[in-house]
mmCIF file of C-alpha atoms and ligand atoms in Angstrom:
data_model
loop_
_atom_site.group_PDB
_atom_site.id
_atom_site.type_symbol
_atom_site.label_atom_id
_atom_site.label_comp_id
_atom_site.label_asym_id
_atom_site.label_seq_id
_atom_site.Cartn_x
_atom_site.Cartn_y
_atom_site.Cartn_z
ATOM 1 C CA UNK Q 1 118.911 284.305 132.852
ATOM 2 C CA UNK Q 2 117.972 287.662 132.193
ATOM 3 C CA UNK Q 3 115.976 289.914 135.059
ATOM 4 C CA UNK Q 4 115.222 287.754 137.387
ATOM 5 C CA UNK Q 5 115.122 289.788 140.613
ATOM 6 C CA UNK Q 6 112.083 291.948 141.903
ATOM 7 C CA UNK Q 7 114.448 294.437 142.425
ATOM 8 C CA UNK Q 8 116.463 294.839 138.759
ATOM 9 C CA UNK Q 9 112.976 295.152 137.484
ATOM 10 C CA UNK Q 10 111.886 297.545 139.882
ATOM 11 C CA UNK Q 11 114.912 299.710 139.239
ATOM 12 C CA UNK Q 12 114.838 299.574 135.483
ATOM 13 C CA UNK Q 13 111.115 300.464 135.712
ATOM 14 C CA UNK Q 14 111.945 303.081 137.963
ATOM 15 C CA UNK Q 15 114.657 304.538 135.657
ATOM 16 C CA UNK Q 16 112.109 304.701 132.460
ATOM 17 C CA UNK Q 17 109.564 306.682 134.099
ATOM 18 C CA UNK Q 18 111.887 309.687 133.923
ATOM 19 C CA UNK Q 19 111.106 309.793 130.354
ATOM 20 C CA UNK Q 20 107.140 309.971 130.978
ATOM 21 C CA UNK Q 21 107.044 313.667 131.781
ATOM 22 C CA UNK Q 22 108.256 313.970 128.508
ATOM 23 C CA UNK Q 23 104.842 312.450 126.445
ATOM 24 C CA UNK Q 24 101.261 312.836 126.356
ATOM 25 C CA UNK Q 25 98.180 310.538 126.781
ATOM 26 C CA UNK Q 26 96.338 309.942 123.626
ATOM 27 C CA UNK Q 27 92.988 311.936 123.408
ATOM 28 C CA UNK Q 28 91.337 311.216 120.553
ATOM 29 C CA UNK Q 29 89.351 308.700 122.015
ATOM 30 C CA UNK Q 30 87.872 310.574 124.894
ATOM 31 C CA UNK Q 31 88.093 307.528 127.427
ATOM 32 C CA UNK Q 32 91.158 307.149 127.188
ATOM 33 C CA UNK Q 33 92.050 310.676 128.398
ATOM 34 C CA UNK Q 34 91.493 309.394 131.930
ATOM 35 C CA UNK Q 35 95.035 307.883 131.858
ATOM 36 C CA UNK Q 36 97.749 308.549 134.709
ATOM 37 C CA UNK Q 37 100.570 309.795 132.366
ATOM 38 C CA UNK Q 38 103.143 308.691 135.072
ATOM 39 C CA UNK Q 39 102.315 305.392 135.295
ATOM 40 C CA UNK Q 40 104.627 302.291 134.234
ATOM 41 C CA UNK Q 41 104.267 298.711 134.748
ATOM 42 C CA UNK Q 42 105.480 295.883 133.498
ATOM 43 C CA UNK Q 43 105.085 292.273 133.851
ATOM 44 C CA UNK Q 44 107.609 289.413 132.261
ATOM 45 C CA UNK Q 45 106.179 285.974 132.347
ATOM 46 C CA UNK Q 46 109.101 283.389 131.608
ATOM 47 C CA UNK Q 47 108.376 280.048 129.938
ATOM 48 C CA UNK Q 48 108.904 277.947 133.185
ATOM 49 C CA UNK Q 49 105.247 279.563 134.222
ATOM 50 C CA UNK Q 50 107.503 281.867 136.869
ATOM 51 C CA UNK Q 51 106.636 286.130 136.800
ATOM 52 C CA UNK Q 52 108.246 289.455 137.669
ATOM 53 C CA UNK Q 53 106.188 292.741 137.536
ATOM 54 C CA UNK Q 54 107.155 296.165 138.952
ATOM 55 C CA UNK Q 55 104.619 299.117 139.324
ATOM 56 C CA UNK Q 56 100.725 298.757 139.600
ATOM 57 C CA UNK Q 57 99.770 295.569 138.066
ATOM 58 C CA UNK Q 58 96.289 295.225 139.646
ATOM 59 C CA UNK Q 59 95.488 298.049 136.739
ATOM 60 C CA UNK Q 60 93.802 297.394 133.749
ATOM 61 C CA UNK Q 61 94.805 298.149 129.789
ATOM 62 C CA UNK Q 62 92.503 298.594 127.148
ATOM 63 C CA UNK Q 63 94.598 296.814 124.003
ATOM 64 C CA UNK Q 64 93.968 298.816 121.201
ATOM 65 C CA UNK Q 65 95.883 298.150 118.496
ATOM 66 C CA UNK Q 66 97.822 295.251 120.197
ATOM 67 C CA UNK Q 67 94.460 293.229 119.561
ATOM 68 C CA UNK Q 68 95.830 293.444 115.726
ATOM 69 C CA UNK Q 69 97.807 291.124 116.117
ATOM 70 C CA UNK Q 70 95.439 288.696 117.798
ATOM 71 C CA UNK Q 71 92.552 289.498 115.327
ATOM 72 C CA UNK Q 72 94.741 288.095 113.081
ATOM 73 C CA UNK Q 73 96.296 285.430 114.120
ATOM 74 C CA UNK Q 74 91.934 284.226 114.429
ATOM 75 C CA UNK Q 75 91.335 285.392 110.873
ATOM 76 C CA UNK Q 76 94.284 283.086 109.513
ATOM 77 C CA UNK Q 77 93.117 280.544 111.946
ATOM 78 C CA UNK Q 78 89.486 280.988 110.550
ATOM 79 C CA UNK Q 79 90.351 281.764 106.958
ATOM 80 C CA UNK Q 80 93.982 280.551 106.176
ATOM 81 C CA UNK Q 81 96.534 283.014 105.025
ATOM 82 C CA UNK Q 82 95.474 283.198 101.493
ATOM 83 C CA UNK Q 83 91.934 284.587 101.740
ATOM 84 C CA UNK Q 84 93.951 287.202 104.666
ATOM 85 C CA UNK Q 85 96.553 288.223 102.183
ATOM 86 C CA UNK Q 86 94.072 288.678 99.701
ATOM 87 C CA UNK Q 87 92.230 291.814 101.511
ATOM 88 C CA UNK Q 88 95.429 292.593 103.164
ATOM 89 C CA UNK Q 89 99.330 293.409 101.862
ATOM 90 C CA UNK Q 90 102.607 292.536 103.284
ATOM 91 C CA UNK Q 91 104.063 296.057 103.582
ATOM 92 C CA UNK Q 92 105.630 298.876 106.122
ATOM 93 C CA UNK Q 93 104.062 301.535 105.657
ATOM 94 C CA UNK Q 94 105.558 304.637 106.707
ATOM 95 C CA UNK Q 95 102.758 306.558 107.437
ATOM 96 C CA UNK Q 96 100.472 307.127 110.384
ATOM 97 C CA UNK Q 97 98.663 303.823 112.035
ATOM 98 C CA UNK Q 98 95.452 305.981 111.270
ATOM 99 C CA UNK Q 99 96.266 307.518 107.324
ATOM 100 C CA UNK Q 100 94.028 307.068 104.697
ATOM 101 C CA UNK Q 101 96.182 308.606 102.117
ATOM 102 C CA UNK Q 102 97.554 304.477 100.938
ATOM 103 C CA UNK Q 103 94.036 303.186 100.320
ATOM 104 C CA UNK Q 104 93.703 306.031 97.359
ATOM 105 C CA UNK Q 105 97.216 305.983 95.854
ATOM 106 C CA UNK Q 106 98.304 302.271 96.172
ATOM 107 C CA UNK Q 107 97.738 300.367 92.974
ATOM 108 C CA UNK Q 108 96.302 297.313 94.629
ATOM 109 C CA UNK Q 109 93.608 299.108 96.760
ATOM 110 C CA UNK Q 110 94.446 296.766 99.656
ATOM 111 C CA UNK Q 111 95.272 298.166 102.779
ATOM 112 C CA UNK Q 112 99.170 297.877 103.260
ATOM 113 C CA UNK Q 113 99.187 295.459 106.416
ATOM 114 C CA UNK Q 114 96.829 294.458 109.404
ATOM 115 C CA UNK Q 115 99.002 296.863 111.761
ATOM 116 C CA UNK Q 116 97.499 300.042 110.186
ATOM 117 C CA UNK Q 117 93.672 300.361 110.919
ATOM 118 C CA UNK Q 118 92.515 300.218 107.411
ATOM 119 C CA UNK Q 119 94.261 296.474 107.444
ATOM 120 C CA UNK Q 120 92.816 295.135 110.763
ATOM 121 C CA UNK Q 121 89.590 296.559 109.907
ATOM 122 C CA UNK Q 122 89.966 294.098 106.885
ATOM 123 C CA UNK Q 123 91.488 291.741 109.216
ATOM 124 C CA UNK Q 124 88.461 291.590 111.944
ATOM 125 C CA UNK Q 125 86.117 291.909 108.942
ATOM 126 C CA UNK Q 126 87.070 288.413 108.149
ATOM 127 C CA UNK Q 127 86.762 286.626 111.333
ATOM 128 C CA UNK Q 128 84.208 284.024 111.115
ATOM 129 C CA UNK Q 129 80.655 284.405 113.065
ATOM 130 C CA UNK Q 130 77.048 284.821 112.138
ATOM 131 C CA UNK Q 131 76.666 288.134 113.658
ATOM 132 C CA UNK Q 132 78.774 290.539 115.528
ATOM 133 C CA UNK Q 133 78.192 288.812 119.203
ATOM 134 C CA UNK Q 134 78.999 285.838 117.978
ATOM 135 C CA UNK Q 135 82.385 287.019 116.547
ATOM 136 C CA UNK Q 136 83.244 289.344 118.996
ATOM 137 C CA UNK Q 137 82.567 285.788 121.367
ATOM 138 C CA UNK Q 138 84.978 283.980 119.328
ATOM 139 C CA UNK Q 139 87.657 286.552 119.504
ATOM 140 C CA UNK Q 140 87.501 287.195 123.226
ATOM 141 C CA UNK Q 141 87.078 282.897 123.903
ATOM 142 C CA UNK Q 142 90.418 282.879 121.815
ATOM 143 C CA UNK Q 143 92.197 285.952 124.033
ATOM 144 C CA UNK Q 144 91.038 284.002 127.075
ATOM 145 C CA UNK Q 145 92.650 280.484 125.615
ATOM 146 C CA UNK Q 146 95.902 282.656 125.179
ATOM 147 C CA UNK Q 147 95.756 284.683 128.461
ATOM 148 C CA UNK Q 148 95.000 281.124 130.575
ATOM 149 C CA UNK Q 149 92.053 282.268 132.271
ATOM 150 C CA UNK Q 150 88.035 282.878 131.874
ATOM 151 C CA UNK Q 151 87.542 286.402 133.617
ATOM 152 C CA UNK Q 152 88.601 288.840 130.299
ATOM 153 C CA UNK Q 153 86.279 290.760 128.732
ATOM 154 C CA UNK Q 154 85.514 295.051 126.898
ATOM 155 C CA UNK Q 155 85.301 298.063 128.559
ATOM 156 C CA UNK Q 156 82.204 299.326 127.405
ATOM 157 C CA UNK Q 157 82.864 302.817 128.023
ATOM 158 C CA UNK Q 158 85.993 302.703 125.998
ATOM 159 C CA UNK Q 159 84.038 300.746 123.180
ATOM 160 C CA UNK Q 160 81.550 303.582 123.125
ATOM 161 C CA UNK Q 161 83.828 306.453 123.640
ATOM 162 C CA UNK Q 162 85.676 305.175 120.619
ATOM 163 C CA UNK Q 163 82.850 304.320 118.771
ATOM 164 C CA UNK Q 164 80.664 307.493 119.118
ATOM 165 C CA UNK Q 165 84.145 309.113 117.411
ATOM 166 C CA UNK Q 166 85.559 306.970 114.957
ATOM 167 C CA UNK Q 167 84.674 309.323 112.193
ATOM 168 C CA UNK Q 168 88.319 308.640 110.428
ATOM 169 C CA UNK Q 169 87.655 304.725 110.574
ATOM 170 C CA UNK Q 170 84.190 304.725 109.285
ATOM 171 C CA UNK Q 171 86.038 306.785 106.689
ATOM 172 C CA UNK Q 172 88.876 304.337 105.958
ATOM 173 C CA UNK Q 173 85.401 301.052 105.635
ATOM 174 C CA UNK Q 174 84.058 303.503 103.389
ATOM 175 C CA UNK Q 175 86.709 303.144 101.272
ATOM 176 C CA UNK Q 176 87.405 299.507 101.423
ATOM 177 C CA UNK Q 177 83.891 298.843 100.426
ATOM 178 C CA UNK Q 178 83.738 300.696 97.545
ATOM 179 C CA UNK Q 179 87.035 298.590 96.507
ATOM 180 C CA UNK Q 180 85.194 295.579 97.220
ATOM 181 C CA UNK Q 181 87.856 294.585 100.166
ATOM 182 C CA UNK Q 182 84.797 294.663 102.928
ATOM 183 C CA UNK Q 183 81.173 293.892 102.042
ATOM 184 C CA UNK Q 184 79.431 293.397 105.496
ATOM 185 C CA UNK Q 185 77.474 296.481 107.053
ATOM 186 C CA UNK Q 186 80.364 299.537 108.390
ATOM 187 C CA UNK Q 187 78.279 300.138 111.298
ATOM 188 C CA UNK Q 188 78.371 296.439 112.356
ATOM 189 C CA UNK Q 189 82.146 296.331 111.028
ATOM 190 C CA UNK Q 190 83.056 299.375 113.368
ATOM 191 C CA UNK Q 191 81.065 297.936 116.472
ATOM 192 C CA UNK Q 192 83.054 295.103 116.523
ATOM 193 C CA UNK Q 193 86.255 296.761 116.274
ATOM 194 C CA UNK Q 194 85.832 299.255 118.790
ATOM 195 C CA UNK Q 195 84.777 296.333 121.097
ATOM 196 C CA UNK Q 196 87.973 294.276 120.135
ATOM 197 C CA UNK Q 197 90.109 297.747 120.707
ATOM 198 C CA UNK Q 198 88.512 297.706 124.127
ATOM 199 C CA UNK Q 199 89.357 294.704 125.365
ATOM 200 C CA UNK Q 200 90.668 294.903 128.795
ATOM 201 C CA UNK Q 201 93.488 293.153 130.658
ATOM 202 C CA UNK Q 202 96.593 293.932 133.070
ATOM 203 C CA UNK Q 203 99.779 293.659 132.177
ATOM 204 C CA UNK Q 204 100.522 289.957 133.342
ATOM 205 C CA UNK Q 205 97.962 289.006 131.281
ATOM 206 C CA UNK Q 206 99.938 290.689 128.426
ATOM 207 C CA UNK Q 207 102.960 289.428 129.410
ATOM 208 C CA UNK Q 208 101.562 285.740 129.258
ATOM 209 C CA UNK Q 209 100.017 285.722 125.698
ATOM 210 C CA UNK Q 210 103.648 287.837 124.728
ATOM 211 C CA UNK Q 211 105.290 284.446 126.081
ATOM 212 C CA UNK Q 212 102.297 282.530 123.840
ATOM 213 C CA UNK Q 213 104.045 284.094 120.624
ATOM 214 C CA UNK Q 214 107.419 284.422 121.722
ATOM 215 C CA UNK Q 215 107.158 279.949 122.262
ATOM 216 C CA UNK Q 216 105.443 279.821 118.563
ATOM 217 C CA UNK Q 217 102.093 279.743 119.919
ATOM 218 C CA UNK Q 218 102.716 276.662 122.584
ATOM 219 C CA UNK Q 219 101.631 277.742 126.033
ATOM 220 C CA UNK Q 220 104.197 276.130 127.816
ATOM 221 C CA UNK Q 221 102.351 276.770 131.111
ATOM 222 C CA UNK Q 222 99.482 274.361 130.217
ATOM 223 C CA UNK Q 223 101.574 272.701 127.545
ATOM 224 C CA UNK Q 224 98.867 273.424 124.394
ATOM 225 C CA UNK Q 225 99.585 274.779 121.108
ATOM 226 C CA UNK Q 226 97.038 277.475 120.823
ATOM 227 C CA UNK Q 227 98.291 279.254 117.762
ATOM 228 C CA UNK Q 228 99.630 277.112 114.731
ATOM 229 C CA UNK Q 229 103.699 277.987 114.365
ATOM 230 C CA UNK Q 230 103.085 279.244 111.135
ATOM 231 C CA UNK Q 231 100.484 281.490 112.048
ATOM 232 C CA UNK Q 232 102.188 282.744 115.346
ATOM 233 C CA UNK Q 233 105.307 283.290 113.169
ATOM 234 C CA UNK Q 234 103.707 285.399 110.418
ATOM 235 C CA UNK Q 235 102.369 287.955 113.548
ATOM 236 C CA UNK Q 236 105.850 288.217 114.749
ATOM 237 C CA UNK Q 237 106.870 289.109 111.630
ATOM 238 C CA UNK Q 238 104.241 291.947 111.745
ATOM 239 C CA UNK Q 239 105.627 292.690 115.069
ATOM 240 C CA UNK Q 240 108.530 293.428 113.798
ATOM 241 C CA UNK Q 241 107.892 295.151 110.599
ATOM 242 C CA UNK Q 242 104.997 297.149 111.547
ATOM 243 C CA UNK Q 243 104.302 296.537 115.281
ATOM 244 C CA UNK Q 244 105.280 300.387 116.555
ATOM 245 C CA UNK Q 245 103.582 302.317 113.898
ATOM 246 C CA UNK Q 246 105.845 304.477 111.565
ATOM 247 C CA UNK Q 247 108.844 303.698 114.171
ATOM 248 C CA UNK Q 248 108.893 300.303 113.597
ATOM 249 C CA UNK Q 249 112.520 300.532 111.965
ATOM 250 C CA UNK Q 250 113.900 302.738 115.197
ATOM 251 C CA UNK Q 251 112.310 300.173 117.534
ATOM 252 C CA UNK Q 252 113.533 297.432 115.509
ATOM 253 C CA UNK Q 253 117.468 299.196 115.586
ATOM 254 C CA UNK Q 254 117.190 300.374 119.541
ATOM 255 C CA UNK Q 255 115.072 297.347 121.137
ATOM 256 C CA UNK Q 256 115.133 294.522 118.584
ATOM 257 C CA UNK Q 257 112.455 292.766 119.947
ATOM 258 C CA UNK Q 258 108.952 291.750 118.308
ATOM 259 C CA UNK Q 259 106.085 294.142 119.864
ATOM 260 C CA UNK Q 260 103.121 295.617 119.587
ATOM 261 C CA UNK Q 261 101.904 298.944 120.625
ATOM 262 C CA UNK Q 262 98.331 300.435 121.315
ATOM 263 C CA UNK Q 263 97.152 303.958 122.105
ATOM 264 C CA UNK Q 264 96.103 303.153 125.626
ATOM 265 C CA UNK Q 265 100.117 302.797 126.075
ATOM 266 C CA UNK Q 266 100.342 299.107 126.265
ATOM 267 C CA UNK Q 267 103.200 296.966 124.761
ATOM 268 C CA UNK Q 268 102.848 293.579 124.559
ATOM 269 C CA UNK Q 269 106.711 291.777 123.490
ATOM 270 C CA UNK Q 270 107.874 288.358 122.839
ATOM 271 C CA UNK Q 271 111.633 286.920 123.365
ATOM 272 C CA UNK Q 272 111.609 283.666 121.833
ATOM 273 C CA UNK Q 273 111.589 281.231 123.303
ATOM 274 C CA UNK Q 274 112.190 282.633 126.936
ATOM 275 C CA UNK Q 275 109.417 285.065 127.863
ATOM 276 C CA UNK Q 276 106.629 287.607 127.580
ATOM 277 C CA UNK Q 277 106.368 291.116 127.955
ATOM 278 C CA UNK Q 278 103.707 293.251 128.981
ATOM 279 C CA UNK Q 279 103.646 297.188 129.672
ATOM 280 C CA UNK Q 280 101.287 299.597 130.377
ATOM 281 C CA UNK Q 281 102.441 303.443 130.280
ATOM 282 C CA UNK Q 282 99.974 305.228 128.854
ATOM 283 C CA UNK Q 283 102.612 308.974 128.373
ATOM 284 C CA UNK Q 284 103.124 308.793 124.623
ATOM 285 C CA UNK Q 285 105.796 309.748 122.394
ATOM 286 C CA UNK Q 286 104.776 311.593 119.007
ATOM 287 C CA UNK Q 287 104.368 308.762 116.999
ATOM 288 C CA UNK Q 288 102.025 307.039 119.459
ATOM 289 C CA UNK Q 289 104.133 304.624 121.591
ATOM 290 C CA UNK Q 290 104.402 304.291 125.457
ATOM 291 C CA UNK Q 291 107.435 306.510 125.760
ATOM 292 C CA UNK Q 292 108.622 305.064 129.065
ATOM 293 C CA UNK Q 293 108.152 301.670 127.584
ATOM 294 C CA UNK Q 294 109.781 301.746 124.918
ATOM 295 C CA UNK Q 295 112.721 303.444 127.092
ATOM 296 C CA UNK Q 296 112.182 299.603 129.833
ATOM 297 C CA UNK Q 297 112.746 298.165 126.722
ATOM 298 C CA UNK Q 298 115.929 299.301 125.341
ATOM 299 C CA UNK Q 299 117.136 299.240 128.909
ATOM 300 C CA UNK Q 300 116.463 295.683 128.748
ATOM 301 C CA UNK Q 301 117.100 294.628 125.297
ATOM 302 C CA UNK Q 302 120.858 296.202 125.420
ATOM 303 C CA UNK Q 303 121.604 295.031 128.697
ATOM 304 C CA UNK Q 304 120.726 291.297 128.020
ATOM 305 C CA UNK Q 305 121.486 291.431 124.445
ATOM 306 C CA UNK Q 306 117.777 290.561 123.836
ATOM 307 C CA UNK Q 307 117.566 291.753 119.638
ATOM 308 C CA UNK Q 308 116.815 289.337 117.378
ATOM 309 C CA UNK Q 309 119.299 290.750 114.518
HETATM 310 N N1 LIG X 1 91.159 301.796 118.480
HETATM 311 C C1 LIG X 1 92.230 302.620 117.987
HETATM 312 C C2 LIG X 1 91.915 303.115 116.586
HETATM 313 O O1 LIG X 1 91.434 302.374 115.772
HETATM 314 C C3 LIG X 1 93.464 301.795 117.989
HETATM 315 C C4 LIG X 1 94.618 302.593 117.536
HETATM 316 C C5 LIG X 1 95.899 302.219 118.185
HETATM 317 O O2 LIG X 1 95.997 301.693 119.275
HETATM 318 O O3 LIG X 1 96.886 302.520 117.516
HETATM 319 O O4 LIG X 1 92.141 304.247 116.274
#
């Protein structure tokens, strides 16, 4: 049973912070500057409801773009996969989580997944409420259903931080509603989103909606299916084609396991049918990925044969 001790974990963490010195906290949202580049946790929560973390787990993660992936499994909850697929494509993309360049030069106008802002603006665009509160109260009832417990909620601050900035993503709405793929308000679009990006939790609470995905969207803790399979299966397959930006196919070569990154340096992983993973190191390599967890995780991966291919 893999990593099972306090101490294995503590030493692998241990041996992936050597690679922090060697990234850089993201800055382009000014809140998030605050971040302790050496830091590293990580939590695993296992499917018998037992959990190992290492480092300072008591500290809390904005998710970024790991909400993605939970905006959309709620949009194909709310909508059903073919009014999703119709705003949104299917495709890697190899550019920047952030480019606008696709939007203009693909055919189809549609954003080329909901990894890539353009496609989870779509994505939160379509989840179903009368006005922002009310969605942005769905989504965060729904992250509490997965995470098991009543006490998440935004960071303000970051919310506000990112919204007062988010020149490049009004830009990107801007776009889409000229094509006709969003019609609602960009201001109201972009105050959701940078409230859903701010959602905070710590790692074991990552770890515990990773192990929500990685069981098909069962909770085997309280025994409820949460997500439908299908649905829980189609963000996996995200995960894995587009879950660590443009180095989604070097993730998916060294690690092998499906993940999603954010810009605050969380990872949030799922190892079907076993566990959950949740890190929070907020050094990041160039591309924008926690650099000492992605290191945890091909210590892990190769050492208990973890990849899915
Ligand atoms: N809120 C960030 C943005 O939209 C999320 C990006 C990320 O984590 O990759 O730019």
């Amino acid at each position: 049973m893999p990593c099972r001790s306090s101490e294995e974990l503590d030493g692998l963490v241990r041996e992936a912070k050597k690679v922090t010195k060697h990234g850089k906290v993201a800055n382009y949202i000014p809140a998030l500057q605050k971040g302790n580049r050496d830091d590293l946790s990580v939590a695993i929560y296992h499917a018998d409801g037992t959990c190992l973390s290492a480092g300072d787990i008591e500290q809390k993660i904005t998710l970024q773009s790991i909400s993605k992936v939970l905006s959309l499994a709620l949009a194909l909850m709310d909508c059903g996969e073919e009014c999703v697929f119709n705003k949104v494509g299917y495709e890697p993309t190899g550019d920047p989580f952030n480019s606008i360049i696709k939007l203009e030069t693909n055919h189809s106008r549609k954003p080329l997944n909901p990894m890539i802002n353009a496609g989870a603006l779509a994505v939160t665009h379509l989840i179903k409420g009368v006005n922002v509160e009310e969605r942005l109260e769905r989504l965060i009832s729904f992250i509490r259903d997965l995470a098991g417990h009543n006490v998440i909620t935004y960071s303000l601050e970051v919310a506000q931080s990112e919204f007062e900035t988010a020149f490049l993503n009004r830009s990107l709405c801007y776009y889409m509603k000229q094509d006709g793929i969003i019609d609602e308000d960009v201001e109201d679009l972009l105050d959701l989103y940078t409230k859903q990006c701010a959602i905070e939790m710590d790692c074991l609470d990552l770890a515990r909606i990773g192990l929500v995905f990685a069981m098909n969207g069962f909770d085997p803790v309280r025994e409820k299916q949460i997500i439908p399979v299908e649905v829980a299966r189609l963000c996996k397959t995200f995960m894995v084609t587009c879950g660590m930006y443009n180095a989604s196919g070097e993730f998916a070569i060294r690690v092998g396991i499906p993940a999603k990154s954010g810009v605050s340096g969380g990872i949030m992983g799922a190892v079907r049918n076993r566990f959950g993973i949740g890190i929070f190191g907020p050094a990041l390599d160039e591309k924008g990925n926690s650099i000492g967890g992605i290191e945890f995780l091909e210590m892990l991966s190769k050492r208990y044969e973890l990849s899915i291919f």
